[in-house]
Amino acid sequence: IAPPSSGEGAVYCTSWVDNMPKYENFLRSAILREVPSSESSNIDQSLPLAGLRIVLNAGNGSGYFFNKILQDLGADVSNSIHLTPDGTFPPKTGVPNPEYSAMIDETTAVCEACEADIGIMLDTDADRCGFVVPTSSSGKENGAVQYEALNRNRLIALLAVIFQSSSPGCTFVTDSVTSEGLASFLKNLGLNHVRYLKGYANVIGKARELTESGKALAEVAIETSGHCAMRENGYLDDGTYTAVKVIGLLARVSRSKSKNGEGRMSLLDLISELDEKEEVQELRMDVSDGSLDTTNLIFQTIVKLIETGCADENKGWELDTDNLEGVRVRIGDGGFFMLRKSLHDPIISLQVEGSSVQSIRDNVVSPILACFQVEDCELSSSINISCLTDY
């Protein structure tokens, strides 16, 4: 979209250059491409989003401009919120983050009030996104349309449905904390899944490496946080482009259902085979002395104890030997837990996913707490484990 400003092939500018019109046109063209014209349709082909009610929550961040693009292409965006990029954050939600419940709840409330077809949530710099969508195509509950978040593993699964059709057998590169259910979902679609490291630069770099080396066609690099980069968009992590793909799918399916005289479409119906666990949490443990060296020492000690525990059949733990970050263990109910350390802070993170709170207590938290009670083990005095004892 824009030439490099330094290094080989750089273009040096002596005056202000506004690249936004060019990028806005690029996104418009992308949406038009995603919703191709049909001779049998009576819809104005210059307005492919006509009939869709879309709520954009830009969080007063840089993604505000996307609202005008959606409007120009026919969408009803009259209920969009927080479109003023004035350096402030919405008072109810604070820093916009499509994973935060506050942003999800506010977007959901607006969608419910206007019966939107979809809500789009962008973070401050619009490189991450998430969605709010009708719960199912079955209709209303108590006279009102119900909504749920479509983010994290759900968003990855939906993008997989899209690319299963456009690029069969391609590869998705994700971060390390995606679910066991997602891995099965991608496999059942005939797609390859490379579960790599956390960090958007890591997943993007890996995807680019795989594609450029010819080892795989990595169409998508995505984190559960909503950072997403696609090969067709030059591996630029761009929340608005992710939204283009999702909105394009919604428009195509909605048009098809309307033609066949069917009702409202929920994108969640397309990923109904995704196995989701009831309990998903990240438990963060602070190292007492604030030292990264101590953090590393404690982390390695816990990892050894967990690996030893995997050899105990009574625990029902299965060590994930393909994992590339920290230590990841499958548990009996189809869930997992993963222990990893922060790269920059004295924090050890425990990601847990299971069928219930009780399952996580019994299969993860209690056994790990037992590790802290091993004879001669001084872990409990070196790290704050209140998130485990209070769980």
GROMACS .gro file of C-alpha atoms in nm:
model
  391
    1ILE     CA    1   0.000   0.000   0.000
    2ALA     CA    2   0.276   0.243   0.097
    3PRO     CA    3   0.645   0.231  -0.008
    4PRO     CA    4   0.913   0.179   0.257
    5SER     CA    5   1.034   0.496   0.424
    6SER     CA    6   1.386   0.367   0.490
    7GLY     CA    7   1.629   0.109   0.359
    8GLU     CA    8   1.648  -0.034   0.009
    9GLY     CA    9   1.380   0.101  -0.225
   10ALA     CA   10   1.281   0.374   0.020
   11VAL     CA   11   1.081   0.674  -0.092
   12TYR     CA   12   1.160   0.986   0.107
   13CYS     CA   13   0.882   1.242   0.135
   14THR     CA   14   0.940   1.612   0.182
   15SER     CA   15   0.577   1.685   0.261
   16TRP     CA   16   0.280   1.528   0.437
   17VAL     CA   17   0.134   1.231   0.249
   18ASP     CA   18  -0.215   1.103   0.327
   19ASN     CA   19  -0.236   0.734   0.240
   20MET     CA   20  -0.578   0.680   0.397
   21PRO     CA   21  -0.784   0.744   0.080
   22LYS     CA   22  -0.581   0.480  -0.100
   23TYR     CA   23  -0.625   0.231   0.183
   24GLU     CA   24  -0.995   0.304   0.215
   25ASN     CA   25  -1.037   0.231  -0.156
   26PHE     CA   26  -0.840  -0.089  -0.108
   27LEU     CA   27  -1.082  -0.206   0.163
   28ARG     CA   28  -1.385  -0.106  -0.046
   29SER     CA   29  -1.251  -0.310  -0.335
   30ALA     CA   30  -1.187  -0.603  -0.103
   31ILE     CA   31  -1.548  -0.604   0.017
   32LEU     CA   32  -1.676  -0.584  -0.340
   33ARG     CA   33  -1.454  -0.880  -0.423
   34GLU     CA   34  -1.582  -1.076  -0.121
   35VAL     CA   35  -1.945  -1.021  -0.223
   36PRO     CA   36  -1.947  -1.084  -0.598
   37SER     CA   37  -2.231  -0.967  -0.815
   38SER     CA   38  -2.504  -1.202  -0.925
   39GLU     CA   39  -2.718  -1.160  -1.236
   40SER     CA   40  -3.011  -1.323  -1.057
   41SER     CA   41  -2.994  -1.077  -0.767
   42ASN     CA   42  -3.195  -0.757  -0.761
   43ILE     CA   43  -2.946  -0.596  -0.518
   44ASP     CA   44  -2.754  -0.291  -0.638
   45GLN     CA   45  -2.407  -0.438  -0.696
   46SER     CA   46  -2.243  -0.114  -0.582
   47LEU     CA   47  -2.412  -0.167  -0.244
   48PRO     CA   48  -2.318  -0.526  -0.149
   49LEU     CA   49  -2.391  -0.466   0.220
   50ALA     CA   50  -2.743  -0.334   0.165
   51GLY     CA   51  -2.985  -0.484   0.413
   52LEU     CA   52  -2.722  -0.546   0.680
   53ARG     CA   53  -2.733  -0.356   1.009
   54ILE     CA   54  -2.378  -0.331   1.142
   55VAL     CA   55  -2.261  -0.182   1.470
   56LEU     CA   56  -1.898  -0.071   1.472
   57ASN     CA   57  -1.740  -0.006   1.811
   58ALA     CA   58  -1.410   0.162   1.728
   59GLY     CA   59  -1.336   0.254   2.089
   60ASN     CA   60  -1.249   0.611   1.980
   61GLY     CA   61  -0.946   0.459   1.811
   62SER     CA   62  -0.797   0.471   1.465
   63GLY     CA   63  -1.047   0.226   1.312
   64TYR     CA   64  -1.327   0.486   1.308
   65PHE     CA   65  -1.282   0.537   0.931
   66PHE     CA   66  -1.412   0.185   0.862
   67ASN     CA   67  -1.765   0.298   0.948
   68LYS     CA   68  -1.783   0.525   0.642
   69ILE     CA   69  -1.666   0.242   0.417
   70LEU     CA   70  -1.943   0.014   0.546
   71GLN     CA   71  -2.198   0.293   0.499
   72ASP     CA   72  -2.082   0.370   0.145
   73LEU     CA   73  -2.135   0.003   0.055
   74GLY     CA   74  -2.494   0.001   0.178
   75ALA     CA   75  -2.480  -0.109   0.542
   76ASP     CA   76  -2.694   0.058   0.805
   77VAL     CA   77  -2.433   0.185   1.051
   78SER     CA   78  -2.654   0.437   1.227
   79ASN     CA   79  -2.601   0.265   1.562
   80SER     CA   80  -2.221   0.252   1.557
   81ILE     CA   81  -2.045   0.392   1.864
   82HIS     CA   82  -1.718   0.556   1.973
   83LEU     CA   83  -1.611   0.690   1.635
   84THR     CA   84  -1.417   0.995   1.754
   85PRO     CA   85  -1.038   0.940   1.750
   86ASP     CA   86  -0.971   1.210   2.007
   87GLY     CA   87  -0.722   1.032   2.230
   88THR     CA   88  -0.979   0.940   2.493
   89PHE     CA   89  -1.124   0.600   2.572
   90PRO     CA   90  -1.494   0.523   2.625
   91PRO     CA   91  -1.577   0.579   2.994
   92LYS     CA   92  -1.760   0.249   3.037
   93THR     CA   93  -1.497   0.025   2.882
   94GLY     CA   94  -1.162   0.200   2.908
   95VAL     CA   95  -0.890   0.087   2.667
   96PRO     CA   96  -1.071  -0.083   2.376
   97ASN     CA   97  -0.992  -0.453   2.366
   98PRO     CA   98  -1.214  -0.705   2.180
   99GLU     CA   99  -1.136  -0.964   2.448
  100TYR     CA  100  -1.251  -0.749   2.742
  101SER     CA  101  -1.596  -0.826   2.878
  102ALA     CA  102  -1.671  -0.454   2.918
  103MET     CA  103  -1.629  -0.387   2.545
  104ILE     CA  104  -1.818  -0.704   2.455
  105ASP     CA  105  -2.104  -0.617   2.689
  106GLU     CA  106  -2.139  -0.261   2.561
  107THR     CA  107  -2.134  -0.372   2.198
  108THR     CA  108  -2.382  -0.649   2.276
  109ALA     CA  109  -2.623  -0.403   2.438
  110VAL     CA  110  -2.621  -0.180   2.129
  111CYS     CA  111  -2.669  -0.480   1.899
  112GLU     CA  112  -2.963  -0.599   2.107
  113ALA     CA  113  -3.126  -0.257   2.102
  114CYS     CA  114  -3.116  -0.227   1.723
  115GLU     CA  115  -3.125  -0.600   1.635
  116ALA     CA  116  -2.799  -0.576   1.444
  117ASP     CA  117  -2.675  -0.848   1.211
  118ILE     CA  118  -2.325  -0.813   1.355
  119GLY     CA  119  -2.118  -0.597   1.586
  120ILE     CA  120  -1.750  -0.526   1.514
  121MET     CA  121  -1.505  -0.441   1.792
  122LEU     CA  122  -1.165  -0.287   1.715
  123ASP     CA  123  -0.882  -0.211   1.951
  124THR     CA  124  -0.707   0.127   1.965
  125ASP     CA  125  -0.490   0.090   1.655
  126ALA     CA  126  -0.736  -0.141   1.475
  127ASP     CA  127  -0.495  -0.429   1.428
  128ARG     CA  128  -0.715  -0.654   1.644
  129CYS     CA  129  -1.084  -0.726   1.612
  130GLY     CA  130  -1.364  -0.934   1.753
  131PHE     CA  131  -1.734  -0.962   1.682
  132VAL     CA  132  -2.075  -0.987   1.845
  133VAL     CA  133  -2.329  -1.194   1.653
  134PRO     CA  134  -2.680  -1.337   1.699
  135THR     CA  135  -2.668  -1.651   1.910
  136SER     CA  136  -2.835  -1.873   1.651
  137SER     CA  137  -3.060  -1.864   1.349
  138SER     CA  138  -3.345  -2.014   1.550
  139GLY     CA  139  -3.503  -1.676   1.618
  140LYS     CA  140  -3.577  -1.467   1.925
  141GLU     CA  141  -3.590  -1.549   2.293
  142ASN     CA  142  -3.856  -1.366   2.492
  143GLY     CA  143  -3.908  -1.138   2.195
  144ALA     CA  144  -3.545  -1.026   2.169
  145VAL     CA  145  -3.252  -1.142   1.959
  146GLN     CA  146  -2.975  -1.285   2.176
  147TYR     CA  147  -2.607  -1.219   2.104
  148GLU     CA  148  -2.271  -1.378   2.182
  149ALA     CA  149  -1.908  -1.287   2.128
  150LEU     CA  150  -1.733  -1.429   1.826
  151ASN     CA  151  -1.366  -1.396   1.909
  152ARG     CA  152  -1.063  -1.603   2.017
  153ASN     CA  153  -1.096  -1.968   1.904
  154ARG     CA  154  -1.435  -1.897   1.749
  155LEU     CA  155  -1.295  -1.630   1.520
  156ILE     CA  156  -1.011  -1.858   1.408
  157ALA     CA  157  -1.263  -2.134   1.337
  158LEU     CA  158  -1.483  -1.902   1.130
  159LEU     CA  159  -1.187  -1.783   0.924
  160ALA     CA  160  -1.101  -2.149   0.869
  161VAL     CA  161  -1.449  -2.204   0.723
  162ILE     CA  162  -1.384  -1.916   0.484
  163PHE     CA  163  -1.042  -2.040   0.372
  164GLN     CA  164  -1.152  -2.402   0.350
  165SER     CA  165  -1.348  -2.291   0.046
  166SER     CA  166  -1.106  -2.041  -0.107
  167SER     CA  167  -0.779  -2.224  -0.030
  168PRO     CA  168  -0.841  -2.593   0.052
  169GLY     CA  169  -0.565  -2.761   0.248
  170CYS     CA  170  -0.395  -2.437   0.346
  171THR     CA  171  -0.218  -2.372   0.676
  172PHE     CA  172  -0.321  -2.165   0.976
  173VAL     CA  173  -0.047  -2.047   1.210
  174THR     CA  174  -0.177  -1.964   1.559
  175ASP     CA  175  -0.034  -1.877   1.896
  176SER     CA  176   0.032  -2.140   2.159
  177VAL     CA  177  -0.287  -2.114   2.367
  178THR     CA  178  -0.550  -2.216   2.113
  179SER     CA  179  -0.785  -2.491   2.226
  180GLU     CA  180  -0.781  -2.864   2.166
  181GLY     CA  181  -1.123  -2.825   2.009
  182LEU     CA  182  -0.989  -2.578   1.753
  183ALA     CA  183  -0.713  -2.818   1.652
  184SER     CA  184  -0.973  -3.088   1.583
  185PHE     CA  185  -1.199  -2.841   1.399
  186LEU     CA  186  -0.919  -2.734   1.162
  187LYS     CA  187  -0.819  -3.096   1.101
  188ASN     CA  188  -1.177  -3.192   1.016
  189LEU     CA  189  -1.186  -2.909   0.760
  190GLY     CA  190  -0.876  -3.054   0.596
  191LEU     CA  191  -0.658  -2.760   0.700
  192ASN     CA  192  -0.311  -2.772   0.853
  193HIS     CA  193  -0.258  -2.618   1.195
  194VAL     CA  194   0.079  -2.492   1.313
  195ARG     CA  195   0.050  -2.396   1.680
  196TYR     CA  196   0.347  -2.169   1.738
  197LEU     CA  197   0.441  -1.906   1.998
  198LYS     CA  198   0.245  -1.620   2.151
  199GLY     CA  199   0.315  -1.278   2.003
  200TYR     CA  200   0.175  -1.149   1.675
  201ALA     CA  201   0.525  -1.095   1.533
  202ASN     CA  202   0.602  -1.460   1.604
  203VAL     CA  203   0.298  -1.605   1.428
  204ILE     CA  204   0.330  -1.368   1.133
  205GLY     CA  205   0.700  -1.443   1.097
  206LYS     CA  206   0.635  -1.817   1.105
  207ALA     CA  207   0.358  -1.794   0.846
  208ARG     CA  208   0.575  -1.590   0.615
  209GLU     CA  209   0.866  -1.831   0.663
  210LEU     CA  210   0.651  -2.137   0.581
  211THR     CA  211   0.505  -1.977   0.269
  212GLU     CA  212   0.828  -1.832   0.133
  213SER     CA  213   1.014  -2.159   0.187
  214GLY     CA  214   0.746  -2.355   0.005
  215LYS     CA  215   0.687  -2.580   0.306
  216ALA     CA  216   0.326  -2.471   0.336
  217LEU     CA  217   0.076  -2.217   0.210
  218ALA     CA  218   0.010  -2.025   0.530
  219GLU     CA  219  -0.295  -1.817   0.446
  220VAL     CA  220  -0.358  -1.691   0.799
  221ALA     CA  221  -0.145  -1.600   1.099
  222ILE     CA  222  -0.361  -1.526   1.401
  223GLU     CA  223  -0.351  -1.499   1.779
  224THR     CA  224  -0.643  -1.565   2.009
  225SER     CA  225  -0.612  -1.197   2.104
  226GLY     CA  226  -0.753  -1.103   1.762
  227HIS     CA  227  -0.426  -1.004   1.594
  228CYS     CA  228  -0.467  -1.146   1.245
  229ALA     CA  229  -0.257  -1.124   0.929
  230MET     CA  230  -0.339  -1.283   0.595
  231ARG     CA  231  -0.115  -1.376   0.305
  232GLU     CA  232  -0.348  -1.203   0.057
  233ASN     CA  233  -0.300  -0.879   0.252
  234GLY     CA  234   0.079  -0.901   0.267
  235TYR     CA  235   0.074  -1.046   0.620
  236LEU     CA  236  -0.027  -0.708   0.760
  237ASP     CA  237  -0.194  -0.746   1.099
  238ASP     CA  238  -0.511  -0.553   1.029
  239GLY     CA  239  -0.839  -0.581   1.218
  240THR     CA  240  -1.033  -0.401   0.948
  241TYR     CA  241  -0.921  -0.653   0.685
  242THR     CA  242  -1.023  -0.939   0.915
  243ALA     CA  243  -1.362  -0.769   0.940
  244VAL     CA  244  -1.377  -0.752   0.559
  245LYS     CA  245  -1.354  -1.132   0.540
  246VAL     CA  246  -1.616  -1.189   0.809
  247ILE     CA  247  -1.859  -0.929   0.675
  248GLY     CA  248  -1.813  -1.066   0.325
  249LEU     CA  249  -1.912  -1.411   0.445
  250LEU     CA  250  -2.213  -1.273   0.632
  251ALA     CA  251  -2.328  -1.079   0.324
  252ARG     CA  252  -2.295  -1.383   0.098
  253VAL     CA  253  -2.483  -1.612   0.331
  254SER     CA  254  -2.749  -1.353   0.412
  255ARG     CA  255  -2.807  -1.293   0.042
  256SER     CA  256  -2.842  -1.668  -0.016
  257LYS     CA  257  -3.089  -1.709   0.270
  258SER     CA  258  -3.293  -1.411   0.154
  259LYS     CA  259  -3.310  -1.554  -0.196
  260ASN     CA  260  -3.436  -1.885  -0.057
  261GLY     CA  261  -3.689  -1.716   0.171
  262GLU     CA  262  -3.508  -1.819   0.487
  263GLY     CA  263  -3.460  -1.619   0.806
  264ARG     CA  264  -3.171  -1.452   0.986
  265MET     CA  265  -2.830  -1.614   0.962
  266SER     CA  266  -2.599  -1.662   1.258
  267LEU     CA  267  -2.232  -1.708   1.180
  268LEU     CA  268  -2.214  -1.928   1.488
  269ASP     CA  269  -2.413  -2.190   1.296
  270LEU     CA  270  -2.114  -2.230   1.064
  271ILE     CA  271  -1.887  -2.334   1.352
  272SER     CA  272  -2.136  -2.540   1.549
  273GLU     CA  273  -1.897  -2.839   1.533
  274LEU     CA  274  -1.630  -2.650   1.729
  275ASP     CA  275  -1.588  -2.819   2.068
  276GLU     CA  276  -1.586  -2.545   2.333
  277LYS     CA  277  -1.521  -2.587   2.702
  278GLU     CA  278  -1.723  -2.413   2.970
  279GLU     CA  279  -1.426  -2.299   3.180
  280VAL     CA  280  -1.149  -2.095   3.019
  281GLN     CA  281  -0.919  -1.885   3.239
  282GLU     CA  282  -0.571  -1.739   3.259
  283LEU     CA  283  -0.426  -1.748   3.610
  284ARG     CA  284  -0.125  -1.521   3.661
  285MET     CA  285   0.129  -1.573   3.939
  286ASP     CA  286   0.365  -1.291   4.038
  287VAL     CA  287   0.721  -1.373   4.142
  288SER     CA  288   0.787  -1.222   4.481
  289ASP     CA  289   1.123  -1.053   4.425
  290GLY     CA  290   1.035  -0.917   4.081
  291SER     CA  291   1.344  -1.073   3.924
  292LEU     CA  292   1.338  -1.231   3.578
  293ASP     CA  293   1.619  -1.464   3.686
  294THR     CA  294   1.409  -1.588   3.977
  295THR     CA  295   1.110  -1.618   3.744
  296ASN     CA  296   1.309  -1.841   3.511
  297LEU     CA  297   1.436  -2.056   3.799
  298ILE     CA  298   1.088  -2.104   3.947
  299PHE     CA  299   0.940  -2.172   3.605
  300GLN     CA  300   1.193  -2.443   3.526
  301THR     CA  301   1.132  -2.603   3.866
  302ILE     CA  302   0.756  -2.615   3.814
  303VAL     CA  303   0.799  -2.750   3.461
  304LYS     CA  304   1.008  -3.040   3.590
  305LEU     CA  305   0.747  -3.117   3.853
  306ILE     CA  306   0.470  -3.113   3.591
  307GLU     CA  307   0.666  -3.333   3.354
  308THR     CA  308   0.721  -3.577   3.638
  309GLY     CA  309   0.349  -3.565   3.714
  310CYS     CA  310   0.270  -3.663   3.354
  311ALA     CA  311   0.438  -3.998   3.424
  312ASP     CA  312   0.187  -4.062   3.704
  313GLU     CA  313  -0.111  -4.240   3.544
  314ASN     CA  314  -0.332  -4.146   3.839
  315LYS     CA  315  -0.317  -3.778   3.740
  316GLY     CA  316  -0.454  -3.838   3.392
  317TRP     CA  317  -0.212  -3.590   3.241
  318GLU     CA  318  -0.076  -3.623   2.886
  319LEU     CA  319   0.227  -3.412   2.796
  320ASP     CA  320   0.187  -3.231   2.462
  321THR     CA  321   0.521  -3.305   2.298
  322ASP     CA  322   0.443  -3.083   1.996
  323ASN     CA  323   0.411  -2.774   2.212
  324LEU     CA  324   0.677  -2.508   2.150
  325GLU     CA  325   0.621  -2.269   2.442
  326GLY     CA  326   0.636  -2.351   2.810
  327VAL     CA  327   0.470  -2.680   2.897
  328ARG     CA  328   0.127  -2.789   2.777
  329VAL     CA  329  -0.068  -3.083   2.917
  330ARG     CA  330  -0.393  -3.245   2.803
  331ILE     CA  331  -0.639  -3.341   3.074
  332GLY     CA  332  -0.905  -3.610   3.085
  333ASP     CA  333  -1.210  -3.401   2.991
  334GLY     CA  334  -1.072  -3.290   2.655
  335GLY     CA  335  -0.925  -2.969   2.794
  336PHE     CA  336  -0.569  -2.866   2.869
  337PHE     CA  337  -0.350  -2.649   3.082
  338MET     CA  338  -0.042  -2.460   2.976
  339LEU     CA  339   0.227  -2.301   3.188
  340ARG     CA  340   0.445  -2.031   3.038
  341LYS     CA  341   0.647  -1.736   3.159
  342SER     CA  342   0.617  -1.377   3.050
  343LEU     CA  343   0.898  -1.256   2.829
  344HIS     CA  344   0.926  -0.917   2.996
  345ASP     CA  345   0.761  -0.937   3.339
  346PRO     CA  346   0.817  -1.149   3.651
  347ILE     CA  347   0.494  -1.340   3.591
  348ILE     CA  348   0.417  -1.706   3.531
  349SER     CA  349   0.090  -1.767   3.349
  350LEU     CA  350  -0.129  -2.074   3.374
  351GLN     CA  351  -0.385  -2.105   3.093
  352VAL     CA  352  -0.660  -2.354   3.179
  353GLU     CA  353  -0.947  -2.491   2.974
  354GLY     CA  354  -1.188  -2.760   3.087
  355SER     CA  355  -1.546  -2.878   3.105
  356SER     CA  356  -1.618  -2.707   3.439
  357VAL     CA  357  -1.467  -2.517   3.729
  358GLN     CA  358  -1.470  -2.837   3.932
  359SER     CA  359  -1.288  -3.026   3.659
  360ILE     CA  360  -1.013  -2.763   3.653
  361ARG     CA  361  -0.990  -2.773   4.034
  362ASP     CA  362  -0.961  -3.151   4.040
  363ASN     CA  363  -0.746  -3.209   3.731
  364VAL     CA  364  -0.524  -2.901   3.724
  365VAL     CA  365  -0.521  -2.667   4.023
  366SER     CA  366  -0.510  -2.923   4.306
  367PRO     CA  367  -0.232  -3.134   4.148
  368ILE     CA  368  -0.025  -2.823   4.075
  369LEU     CA  369  -0.072  -2.696   4.430
  370ALA     CA  370   0.053  -3.034   4.547
  371CYS     CA  371   0.373  -2.963   4.353
  372PHE     CA  372   0.432  -2.665   4.579
  373GLN     CA  373   0.417  -2.892   4.882
  374VAL     CA  374   0.690  -3.126   4.765
  375GLU     CA  375   0.953  -3.179   5.033
  376ASP     CA  376   1.234  -2.923   5.022
  377CYS     CA  377   1.044  -2.722   4.764
  378GLU     CA  378   1.047  -2.349   4.855
  379LEU     CA  379   0.828  -2.238   4.568
  380SER     CA  380   0.537  -2.119   4.779
  381SER     CA  381   0.748  -1.849   4.944
  382SER     CA  382   0.890  -1.727   4.612
  383ILE     CA  383   0.573  -1.684   4.411
  384ASN     CA  384   0.221  -1.556   4.477
  385ILE     CA  385  -0.009  -1.853   4.421
  386SER     CA  386  -0.327  -1.694   4.557
  387CYS     CA  387  -0.489  -1.727   4.214
  388LEU     CA  388  -0.460  -2.104   4.262
  389THR     CA  389  -0.558  -2.128   4.628
  390ASP     CA  390  -0.858  -1.898   4.568
  391TYR     CA  391  -0.972  -2.072   4.251
   0.00000   0.00000   0.00000
